[in-house]
Amino acid sequence: MTEYLAEAAIRVRYLHSDIDTLERVEIIRDLRLGVFDVLVGINLLREGLDLPEVSLVAILDADKEGYLRSYRSLIQTFGRASRNVAGTVIMYADRVTGSMAEAINETERRRERQIAFNQLHGITPKSTTRKLAFVDQAEEAAKRVGVHKTTELASLVANPHEAARLIERLRKDMKDAAKRLEFEQAASIRDKIRALQAVLGNS
């Protein structure tokens, strides 16, 4: 698919599981900056990515029932276009499966409720906005607390959900290090937590 789109002179990148975390951050950032227009992935955009610039999500083989095309997975994939006021989802399929029908119906239900809420409160829908300076913020925060592995920090803040999980894991590691009387390591972990929290607070 990526090769086909590239041959059609479409600016495209491929996001796959072999890409390391930092490169993944750079790809997502380039997408948001408009460096390329299409990002191809295999279930890698399902959840946890807040991308307001995404206006179209295309799901191939949407009728292939299974985990990747279950009702829940489809709803989560739809959500990648929900931050953009012009967000659209296209499902390519030979038939409408139960999961597809359920996901479409649930989306329509939510849409109707949102429209009613907007009309009641005089709200005009608009795309959400989110700062792009993940790497710059990570470097600034790292310098502020004396953490030098800025590339590592930058790679961890591209996804707020992953960053939050990492902070919890780091807190456990910090406590374990303190119990082992490895206070220098515990302090280092503490500084990394502070750097991440500083970045999250500004993103």
Short mmCIF file of C-alpha atoms in Angstrom, two decimals:
data_model
loop_
_atom_site.label_atom_id
_atom_site.label_comp_id
_atom_site.label_asym_id
_atom_site.label_seq_id
_atom_site.Cartn_x
_atom_site.Cartn_y
_atom_site.Cartn_z
CA MET A 1 0.00 0.00 0.00
CA THR A 2 2.78 2.41 0.90
CA GLU A 3 4.63 1.68 -2.35
CA TYR A 4 1.43 2.07 -4.37
CA LEU A 5 0.68 5.47 -2.86
CA ALA A 6 4.28 6.61 -3.29
CA GLU A 7 4.19 5.64 -6.97
CA ALA A 8 1.06 7.78 -7.28
CA ALA A 9 3.12 10.77 -6.07
CA ILE A 10 1.39 10.84 -2.68
CA ARG A 11 3.56 11.81 0.26
CA VAL A 12 3.32 8.72 2.46
CA ARG A 13 5.09 7.03 5.36
CA TYR A 14 4.70 3.57 6.89
CA LEU A 15 4.43 3.05 10.64
CA HIS A 16 5.19 -0.51 11.75
CA SER A 17 6.19 -2.39 14.88
CA ASP A 18 9.91 -2.54 14.00
CA ILE A 19 10.26 1.25 14.19
CA ASP A 20 11.87 2.40 17.42
CA THR A 21 10.14 4.82 19.76
CA LEU A 22 12.06 7.94 18.77
CA GLU A 23 11.55 7.39 15.05
CA ARG A 24 7.86 6.78 15.75
CA VAL A 25 7.69 10.17 17.48
CA GLU A 26 9.38 11.84 14.52
CA ILE A 27 6.96 10.22 12.06
CA ILE A 28 3.93 11.34 14.07
CA ARG A 29 5.36 14.83 14.37
CA ASP A 30 6.07 15.03 10.62
CA LEU A 31 2.48 13.99 9.94
CA ARG A 32 1.19 16.79 12.15
CA LEU A 33 3.56 19.29 10.51
CA GLY A 34 2.38 18.31 7.03
CA VAL A 35 5.71 16.87 5.91
CA PHE A 36 3.68 14.00 4.41
CA ASP A 37 -0.04 13.43 3.92
CA VAL A 38 -0.76 9.73 4.43
CA LEU A 39 0.34 7.43 7.23
CA VAL A 40 -0.07 3.70 6.61
CA GLY A 41 -0.15 1.38 9.62
CA ILE A 42 -1.43 -2.01 10.76
CA ASN A 43 -3.57 -1.38 13.83
CA LEU A 44 -0.96 1.03 15.14
CA LEU A 45 -3.30 4.02 15.11
CA ARG A 46 -6.06 2.34 17.07
CA GLU A 47 -5.73 4.08 20.41
CA GLY A 48 -3.73 6.51 22.45
CA LEU A 49 -2.73 8.94 19.69
CA ASP A 50 -4.15 12.46 19.83
CA LEU A 51 -3.81 13.81 16.29
CA PRO A 52 -6.04 16.85 15.63
CA GLU A 53 -4.65 17.22 12.09
CA VAL A 54 -6.05 13.86 10.93
CA SER A 55 -9.17 14.50 8.83
CA LEU A 56 -9.53 11.10 7.14
CA VAL A 57 -9.17 7.54 8.42
CA ALA A 58 -9.47 4.72 5.87
CA ILE A 59 -9.92 1.15 7.14
CA LEU A 60 -9.10 -1.58 4.63
CA ASP A 61 -10.69 -5.03 4.92
CA ALA A 62 -13.13 -3.67 7.48
CA ASP A 63 -15.28 -6.79 7.08
CA LYS A 64 -12.54 -9.17 8.25
CA GLU A 65 -14.10 -10.09 11.59
CA GLY A 66 -11.65 -10.57 14.44
CA TYR A 67 -9.76 -8.61 17.07
CA LEU A 68 -8.43 -6.01 14.63
CA ARG A 69 -11.90 -5.38 13.21
CA SER A 70 -14.04 -5.91 16.29
CA TYR A 71 -16.62 -3.33 17.38
CA ARG A 72 -14.28 -1.91 20.01
CA SER A 73 -11.29 -1.72 17.66
CA LEU A 74 -13.35 -0.01 14.98
CA ILE A 75 -14.68 2.57 17.44
CA GLN A 76 -11.16 3.31 18.65
CA THR A 77 -9.92 3.63 15.08
CA PHE A 78 -12.80 5.96 14.23
CA GLY A 79 -11.61 8.10 17.11
CA ARG A 80 -8.41 9.04 15.31
CA ALA A 81 -10.51 11.33 13.08
CA SER A 82 -12.70 12.67 15.88
CA ARG A 83 -10.40 15.55 16.83
CA ASN A 84 -10.87 17.24 13.46
CA VAL A 85 -14.05 19.15 12.60
CA ALA A 86 -13.92 17.67 9.09
CA GLY A 87 -13.07 14.18 10.35
CA THR A 88 -14.25 11.37 8.09
CA VAL A 89 -13.95 7.59 8.28
CA ILE A 90 -14.17 5.31 5.24
CA MET A 91 -14.46 1.55 5.68
CA TYR A 92 -13.62 -0.61 2.67
CA ALA A 93 -15.49 -3.91 2.74
CA ASP A 94 -17.49 -6.36 0.62
CA ARG A 95 -20.19 -6.66 3.26
CA VAL A 96 -21.36 -5.00 6.45
CA THR A 97 -20.44 -7.15 9.44
CA GLY A 98 -22.12 -7.07 12.82
CA SER A 99 -19.14 -5.20 14.27
CA MET A 100 -19.28 -2.63 11.49
CA ALA A 101 -23.01 -2.09 11.91
CA GLU A 102 -22.69 -1.77 15.68
CA ALA A 103 -19.80 0.69 15.36
CA ILE A 104 -21.70 2.79 12.81
CA ASN A 105 -24.84 2.84 14.94
CA GLU A 106 -22.91 3.80 18.07
CA THR A 107 -21.11 6.58 16.18
CA GLU A 108 -24.44 7.94 14.91
CA ARG A 109 -25.88 7.81 18.43
CA ARG A 110 -22.95 9.76 19.83
CA ARG A 111 -23.09 12.21 16.93
CA GLU A 112 -26.78 12.92 17.49
CA ARG A 113 -26.20 13.52 21.20
CA GLN A 114 -23.26 15.82 20.48
CA ILE A 115 -25.23 17.82 17.91
CA ALA A 116 -28.14 18.23 20.35
CA PHE A 117 -25.74 19.31 23.11
CA ASN A 118 -24.02 21.81 20.80
CA GLN A 119 -27.31 23.31 19.67
CA LEU A 120 -28.58 23.59 23.24
CA HIS A 121 -25.46 25.43 24.39
CA GLY A 122 -24.74 27.40 21.22
CA ILE A 123 -21.47 25.60 20.55
CA THR A 124 -19.88 25.70 17.10
CA PRO A 125 -17.70 22.61 16.54
CA LYS A 126 -14.03 23.20 15.74
CA SER A 127 -10.92 21.09 15.54
CA THR A 128 -8.99 20.61 18.75
CA THR A 129 -5.48 22.00 18.97
CA ARG A 130 -2.37 20.53 20.54
CA LYS A 131 1.17 21.82 20.72
CA LEU A 132 3.78 20.20 18.51
CA ALA A 133 6.97 20.97 20.42
CA PHE A 134 7.36 17.58 22.11
CA VAL A 135 11.09 17.29 21.55
CA ASP A 136 11.84 20.92 22.40
CA GLN A 137 9.77 20.70 25.58
CA ALA A 138 11.50 17.48 26.55
CA GLU A 139 14.93 19.02 26.10
CA GLU A 140 13.99 22.12 28.08
CA ALA A 141 12.49 20.07 30.91
CA ALA A 142 15.47 17.73 30.90
CA LYS A 143 17.90 20.61 31.31
CA ARG A 144 15.75 22.07 34.07
CA VAL A 145 16.04 18.96 36.23
CA GLY A 146 19.48 17.80 35.10
CA VAL A 147 18.42 14.81 32.98
CA HIS A 148 20.66 14.37 29.94
CA LYS A 149 18.89 11.67 27.95
CA THR A 150 16.66 14.17 26.18
CA THR A 151 16.01 11.99 23.14
CA GLU A 152 14.65 9.29 25.40
CA LEU A 153 12.40 11.80 27.15
CA ALA A 154 11.22 13.23 23.84
CA SER A 155 10.25 9.82 22.57
CA LEU A 156 8.14 9.11 25.63
CA VAL A 157 5.92 12.18 25.56
CA ALA A 158 4.47 11.73 22.09
CA ASN A 159 1.72 9.66 23.63
CA PRO A 160 0.28 11.03 26.91
CA HIS A 161 -1.23 7.65 27.83
CA GLU A 162 2.09 5.86 27.43
CA ALA A 163 3.84 8.61 29.38
CA ALA A 164 1.38 8.30 32.26
CA ARG A 165 1.92 4.53 32.39
CA LEU A 166 5.67 5.05 32.28
CA ILE A 167 5.53 7.48 35.21
CA GLU A 168 3.72 4.89 37.31
CA ARG A 169 6.32 2.27 36.38
CA LEU A 170 9.16 4.66 37.19
CA ARG A 171 7.66 5.43 40.59
CA LYS A 172 7.70 1.73 41.39
CA ASP A 173 11.30 1.45 40.21
CA MET A 174 12.24 4.46 42.35
CA LYS A 175 10.71 2.90 45.47
CA ASP A 176 12.41 -0.42 44.74
CA ALA A 177 15.77 1.33 44.34
CA ALA A 178 15.29 3.16 47.64
CA LYS A 179 14.47 -0.11 49.39
CA ARG A 180 17.75 -1.54 48.08
CA LEU A 181 19.48 1.60 49.46
CA GLU A 182 20.47 2.59 45.92
CA PHE A 183 19.68 6.24 46.56
CA GLU A 184 21.63 7.63 43.62
CA GLN A 185 19.62 5.51 41.20
CA ALA A 186 16.39 6.45 43.01
CA ALA A 187 17.26 10.14 42.66
CA SER A 188 18.00 9.69 38.96
CA ILE A 189 14.63 8.02 38.43
CA ARG A 190 12.96 10.80 40.44
CA ASP A 191 14.51 13.41 38.13
CA LYS A 192 13.26 11.55 35.08
CA ILE A 193 9.75 11.49 36.55
CA ARG A 194 9.91 15.24 37.17
CA ALA A 195 11.09 15.87 33.61
CA LEU A 196 8.25 13.84 32.16
CA GLN A 197 5.71 15.57 34.38
CA ALA A 198 7.06 18.96 33.32
CA VAL A 199 6.69 18.04 29.65
CA LEU A 200 3.19 16.66 30.11
CA GLY A 201 2.19 19.80 31.93
CA ASN A 202 3.15 21.92 28.92
CA SER A 203 1.86 19.70 26.12
#
